[in-house]
Amino acid sequence: ELFGEEVSLLLSLASPHDEVLISLTSPGGRVSEFGLAASHLLRLKQARIRTTVAVDTIAASGGYMLAVCADRIVAAPFAFIGSIGVVAELPNVHRLLTRADVDYLLFTAGKFKRTVTVFSQNTDEGKAKFQEDLERIHEAFKRHIAQNRQPGLDLDEVATGEAWLATEARRHGLVDELCTSHDVVLDMAARGFDVVEIRRKPPPRSLHSLFDRFVALPAALEHALGGALARALSAMTADGAVHALSATLAGAAAPARD
């Protein structure tokens, strides 16, 4: 959300005679969030404002999804680039619950409303559908790169999920130049640009919002684990076990990330 506001600010201030430099560091994340950020970045291209993305350490997966929206990608020689793929993972504790005589009940409407889950026994059909969904997202990722990178890029060669050092990525056509973000800034200054940094700071968190998050934890466990199991686990909060478990399950149940 902050990134979208920063792009809107740039669009209100910049002209086609200006250039935008974005220092990008990202190993990737959720598909929907990085897809939204990429859409915001494409707004600069649509406004014909030349944009350079500089990668000093890593632009992988969703990070590279963002990078290809720029007119030019530069990277430090030992930065990691690529990882054009999609991954999703989750534990399955069905056998553990069975040994503990715990039933997990799941009710859905729609054949594929749930394909794989943490607590129930997963079917071959459900796992195949989940894999099909990942492949579909991967194909959309590849189309996005084909539309925004240089013609002739061999997607079959680069969209394997591999990440390369920038020196190798350049040979594959994933990077345009080898240099750091500082090099780009100095070059812009040498060409007569007035270099201005725009950074929007998120609002500070209040004690009230932190308290709300703490109070919401038991309710989240109730929803994720089922009432009886969550209440049993609540007694474990003294050694932090519930906090670790809730974080693991939250990540496992999250949508696929790229």
Coordinates of C-alpha atoms in Angstrom, one line a residue:
E1 CA 0.0 0.0 0.0
L2 CA 2.8 2.4 0.9
F3 CA 4.5 1.6 -2.4
G4 CA 1.4 2.5 -4.4
E5 CA 1.2 5.8 -2.6
E6 CA 4.9 6.5 -3.4
V7 CA 4.2 5.7 -7.1
S8 CA 1.2 8.0 -7.0
L9 CA 3.3 10.8 -5.5
L10 CA 6.0 10.3 -8.3
L11 CA 3.3 10.4 -11.0
S12 CA 2.0 13.7 -9.5
L13 CA 5.5 15.3 -9.5
A14 CA 7.6 13.7 -12.3
S15 CA 7.5 14.5 -16.0
P16 CA 8.7 12.4 -19.0
H17 CA 12.0 14.3 -18.7
D18 CA 12.7 12.8 -15.3
E19 CA 14.0 9.4 -14.4
V20 CA 13.1 7.2 -11.5
L21 CA 15.6 4.9 -9.7
I22 CA 14.2 2.2 -7.5
S23 CA 16.6 0.3 -5.2
L24 CA 15.1 -3.1 -5.0
T25 CA 15.9 -5.8 -2.4
S26 CA 13.4 -8.7 -2.3
P27 CA 13.5 -12.6 -2.2
G28 CA 9.9 -12.7 -3.1
G29 CA 6.6 -13.4 -1.3
R30 CA 2.9 -13.8 -1.8
V31 CA 1.7 -13.8 -5.4
S32 CA -1.1 -11.3 -5.0
E33 CA 1.0 -8.8 -3.1
F34 CA 3.9 -8.7 -5.5
G35 CA 1.4 -8.7 -8.4
L36 CA -0.2 -5.6 -7.0
A37 CA 3.2 -3.9 -6.5
A38 CA 4.2 -4.8 -10.1
S39 CA 1.0 -3.2 -11.3
H40 CA 1.9 0.0 -9.5
L41 CA 5.4 0.0 -11.0
L42 CA 3.9 -0.4 -14.5
R43 CA 2.0 2.9 -14.0
L44 CA 5.4 4.7 -14.3
K45 CA 6.0 3.0 -17.7
Q46 CA 2.5 3.8 -18.9
A47 CA 3.2 7.5 -18.0
R48 CA 6.4 7.3 -20.1
I49 CA 8.6 8.0 -17.1
R50 CA 11.9 6.2 -17.5
T51 CA 12.5 3.8 -14.6
T52 CA 15.6 1.9 -13.5
V53 CA 15.6 -0.9 -11.0
A54 CA 18.9 -1.4 -9.1
V55 CA 19.5 -4.6 -7.3
D56 CA 22.4 -4.6 -4.8
T57 CA 21.8 -8.0 -3.2
I58 CA 18.7 -9.9 -4.4
A59 CA 15.7 -9.7 -6.7
A60 CA 14.3 -13.2 -6.8
S61 CA 10.9 -14.6 -7.6
G62 CA 8.4 -11.9 -6.7
G63 CA 11.3 -9.5 -6.5
Y64 CA 12.2 -10.2 -10.1
M65 CA 8.5 -9.9 -11.0
L66 CA 8.8 -6.3 -9.9
A67 CA 12.2 -5.7 -11.5
V68 CA 11.0 -6.5 -15.0
C69 CA 8.5 -3.7 -14.9
A70 CA 11.3 -1.2 -15.2
D71 CA 12.9 0.1 -18.4
R72 CA 16.3 -1.0 -17.2
I73 CA 17.6 -3.5 -14.6
V74 CA 21.1 -3.1 -13.2
A75 CA 22.6 -5.3 -10.5
A76 CA 25.7 -5.7 -8.4
P77 CA 27.8 -8.6 -9.8
F78 CA 27.1 -10.9 -6.8
A79 CA 23.4 -10.1 -6.4
F80 CA 21.0 -13.0 -6.8
I81 CA 18.6 -12.7 -9.7
G82 CA 15.8 -14.8 -11.1
S83 CA 14.1 -17.7 -9.3
I84 CA 11.2 -17.5 -11.7
G85 CA 8.9 -20.0 -10.2
V86 CA 6.1 -20.6 -7.7
V87 CA 6.3 -22.6 -4.5
A88 CA 3.8 -23.6 -1.8
E89 CA 4.4 -25.9 1.1
L90 CA 2.5 -27.0 4.2
P91 CA 2.7 -29.7 6.9
N92 CA 0.0 -32.3 7.2
V93 CA -0.8 -33.6 10.7
H94 CA -3.6 -35.9 9.8
R95 CA -1.9 -39.1 11.1
L96 CA -0.9 -37.3 14.3
L97 CA -4.5 -36.3 14.9
T98 CA -5.7 -39.9 14.1
R99 CA -3.3 -41.3 16.7
A100 CA -4.6 -38.8 19.3
D101 CA -8.2 -39.7 18.4
V102 CA -8.9 -36.2 17.2
D103 CA -11.4 -35.7 14.4
Y104 CA -11.1 -32.7 12.1
L105 CA -14.3 -31.8 10.3
L106 CA -14.1 -29.7 7.2
F107 CA -17.3 -28.5 5.3
T108 CA -17.1 -27.0 1.9
A109 CA -19.4 -26.0 -1.0
G110 CA -17.7 -26.3 -4.3
K111 CA -15.6 -29.2 -5.5
F112 CA -12.2 -27.5 -5.2
K113 CA -12.9 -25.0 -2.4
R114 CA -10.2 -26.9 -0.5
T115 CA -7.6 -28.9 -2.4
V116 CA -5.0 -29.6 0.3
T117 CA -5.2 -28.9 4.0
V118 CA -3.1 -29.1 7.1
F119 CA -5.4 -31.3 9.2
S120 CA -7.4 -33.6 6.9
Q121 CA -6.2 -36.5 4.7
N122 CA -5.4 -35.1 1.3
T123 CA -6.5 -36.9 -1.8
D124 CA -4.6 -37.5 -5.0
E125 CA -7.2 -35.5 -6.9
G126 CA -6.8 -32.5 -4.5
K127 CA -3.0 -32.6 -4.7
A128 CA -3.2 -32.7 -8.5
K129 CA -5.5 -29.7 -8.6
F130 CA -3.2 -27.8 -6.2
Q131 CA -0.2 -28.5 -8.5
E132 CA -2.3 -27.5 -11.5
D133 CA -3.0 -24.1 -9.8
L134 CA 0.7 -23.6 -9.2
E135 CA 1.5 -24.3 -12.8
R136 CA -1.2 -21.8 -13.9
I137 CA 0.4 -19.1 -11.7
H138 CA 3.8 -19.9 -13.1
E139 CA 2.5 -19.5 -16.7
A140 CA 1.1 -16.1 -15.8
F141 CA 4.5 -15.2 -14.3
K142 CA 6.2 -16.2 -17.5
R143 CA 3.8 -14.1 -19.6
H144 CA 4.4 -11.1 -17.4
I145 CA 8.2 -11.4 -18.0
A146 CA 7.7 -11.9 -21.7
Q147 CA 5.6 -8.8 -22.0
N148 CA 8.0 -6.6 -20.0
R149 CA 11.5 -7.8 -20.8
Q150 CA 13.6 -7.7 -24.0
P151 CA 12.4 -9.7 -27.0
G152 CA 14.2 -13.0 -27.5
L153 CA 14.4 -14.0 -23.9
D154 CA 14.4 -17.8 -23.6
L155 CA 11.7 -18.4 -21.0
D156 CA 12.2 -22.2 -21.1
E157 CA 15.8 -21.6 -20.1
V158 CA 15.3 -19.0 -17.4
A159 CA 11.9 -19.8 -15.9
T160 CA 13.0 -22.9 -14.1
G161 CA 13.0 -21.6 -10.5
E162 CA 16.8 -21.2 -10.6
A163 CA 18.5 -18.1 -9.2
W164 CA 21.8 -16.8 -10.7
L165 CA 24.5 -14.4 -9.7
A166 CA 24.0 -11.1 -11.7
T167 CA 27.1 -11.9 -13.9
E168 CA 25.3 -15.1 -15.1
A169 CA 21.9 -13.5 -15.1
R170 CA 23.2 -10.9 -17.5
R171 CA 24.3 -13.6 -20.0
H172 CA 20.7 -15.0 -19.8
G173 CA 19.2 -11.6 -20.6
L174 CA 17.7 -11.0 -17.1
V175 CA 19.9 -8.0 -16.3
D176 CA 21.0 -5.1 -18.5
E177 CA 24.1 -3.8 -16.7
L178 CA 26.4 -4.7 -13.8
C179 CA 26.7 -1.8 -11.3
T180 CA 25.4 -0.8 -7.9
S181 CA 22.6 1.6 -7.0
H182 CA 25.3 4.1 -5.9
D183 CA 26.8 4.0 -9.3
V184 CA 23.5 4.9 -10.9
V185 CA 22.9 7.8 -8.5
L186 CA 26.4 9.2 -9.3
D187 CA 25.8 8.8 -13.0
M188 CA 22.5 10.7 -12.8
A189 CA 24.2 13.5 -10.8
A190 CA 27.0 13.7 -13.4
R191 CA 24.4 14.0 -16.2
G192 CA 22.9 17.0 -14.5
F193 CA 19.9 15.5 -12.7
D194 CA 18.9 16.8 -9.3
V195 CA 18.8 13.6 -7.3
V196 CA 15.9 13.5 -4.8
E197 CA 15.0 10.6 -2.5
I198 CA 11.4 9.9 -1.9
R199 CA 10.5 7.7 1.0
R200 CA 7.2 7.4 2.8
K201 CA 7.4 6.3 6.3
P202 CA 4.7 4.0 7.7
P203 CA 2.7 5.4 10.7
P204 CA 4.1 4.3 14.1
R205 CA 2.2 1.5 15.8
S206 CA 0.3 2.5 18.9
L207 CA 0.2 0.4 22.1
H208 CA -3.5 0.0 21.4
S209 CA -2.9 -1.8 18.1
L210 CA -0.3 -4.1 19.6
F211 CA -2.7 -5.0 22.4
D212 CA -5.4 -5.8 19.8
R213 CA -3.0 -8.2 18.1
F214 CA -2.1 -9.9 21.4
V215 CA -5.8 -10.3 22.3
A216 CA -6.6 -11.7 18.8
L217 CA -4.1 -14.6 19.1
P218 CA -6.4 -17.0 21.1
A219 CA -9.2 -16.3 18.6
A220 CA -6.9 -17.1 15.7
L221 CA -5.9 -20.4 17.3
E222 CA -9.6 -21.3 17.9
H223 CA -10.3 -20.7 14.2
A224 CA -7.2 -22.5 12.9
L225 CA -7.0 -25.5 15.1
G226 CA -10.5 -26.1 16.4
G227 CA -11.8 -25.1 19.8
A228 CA -10.8 -28.1 21.9
L229 CA -7.2 -28.3 20.6
A230 CA -6.6 -24.6 20.8
R231 CA -7.8 -24.5 24.4
A232 CA -5.4 -27.4 25.2
L233 CA -2.5 -25.6 23.6
S234 CA -3.3 -22.3 25.4
A235 CA -1.7 -23.7 28.5
M236 CA 1.7 -23.8 26.6
T237 CA 2.0 -20.1 26.1
A238 CA 4.6 -19.8 28.9
D239 CA 7.4 -21.4 26.9
G240 CA 6.3 -19.8 23.6
A241 CA 5.2 -23.0 21.9
V242 CA 1.9 -21.6 20.8
H243 CA 3.5 -18.6 19.3
A244 CA 5.8 -20.8 17.2
L245 CA 3.0 -23.1 16.2
S246 CA 0.6 -20.3 15.2
A247 CA 3.4 -18.7 13.0
T248 CA 4.1 -22.0 11.3
L249 CA 0.4 -22.7 10.6
A250 CA -0.2 -19.2 9.4
G251 CA 2.6 -19.5 6.8
A252 CA 1.4 -23.0 5.9
A253 CA -2.2 -22.0 5.3
A254 CA -1.2 -18.9 3.3
P255 CA -1.8 -18.7 -0.5
A256 CA 1.0 -19.8 -2.8
R257 CA 3.9 -17.4 -2.9
D258 CA 6.2 -16.8 -5.9

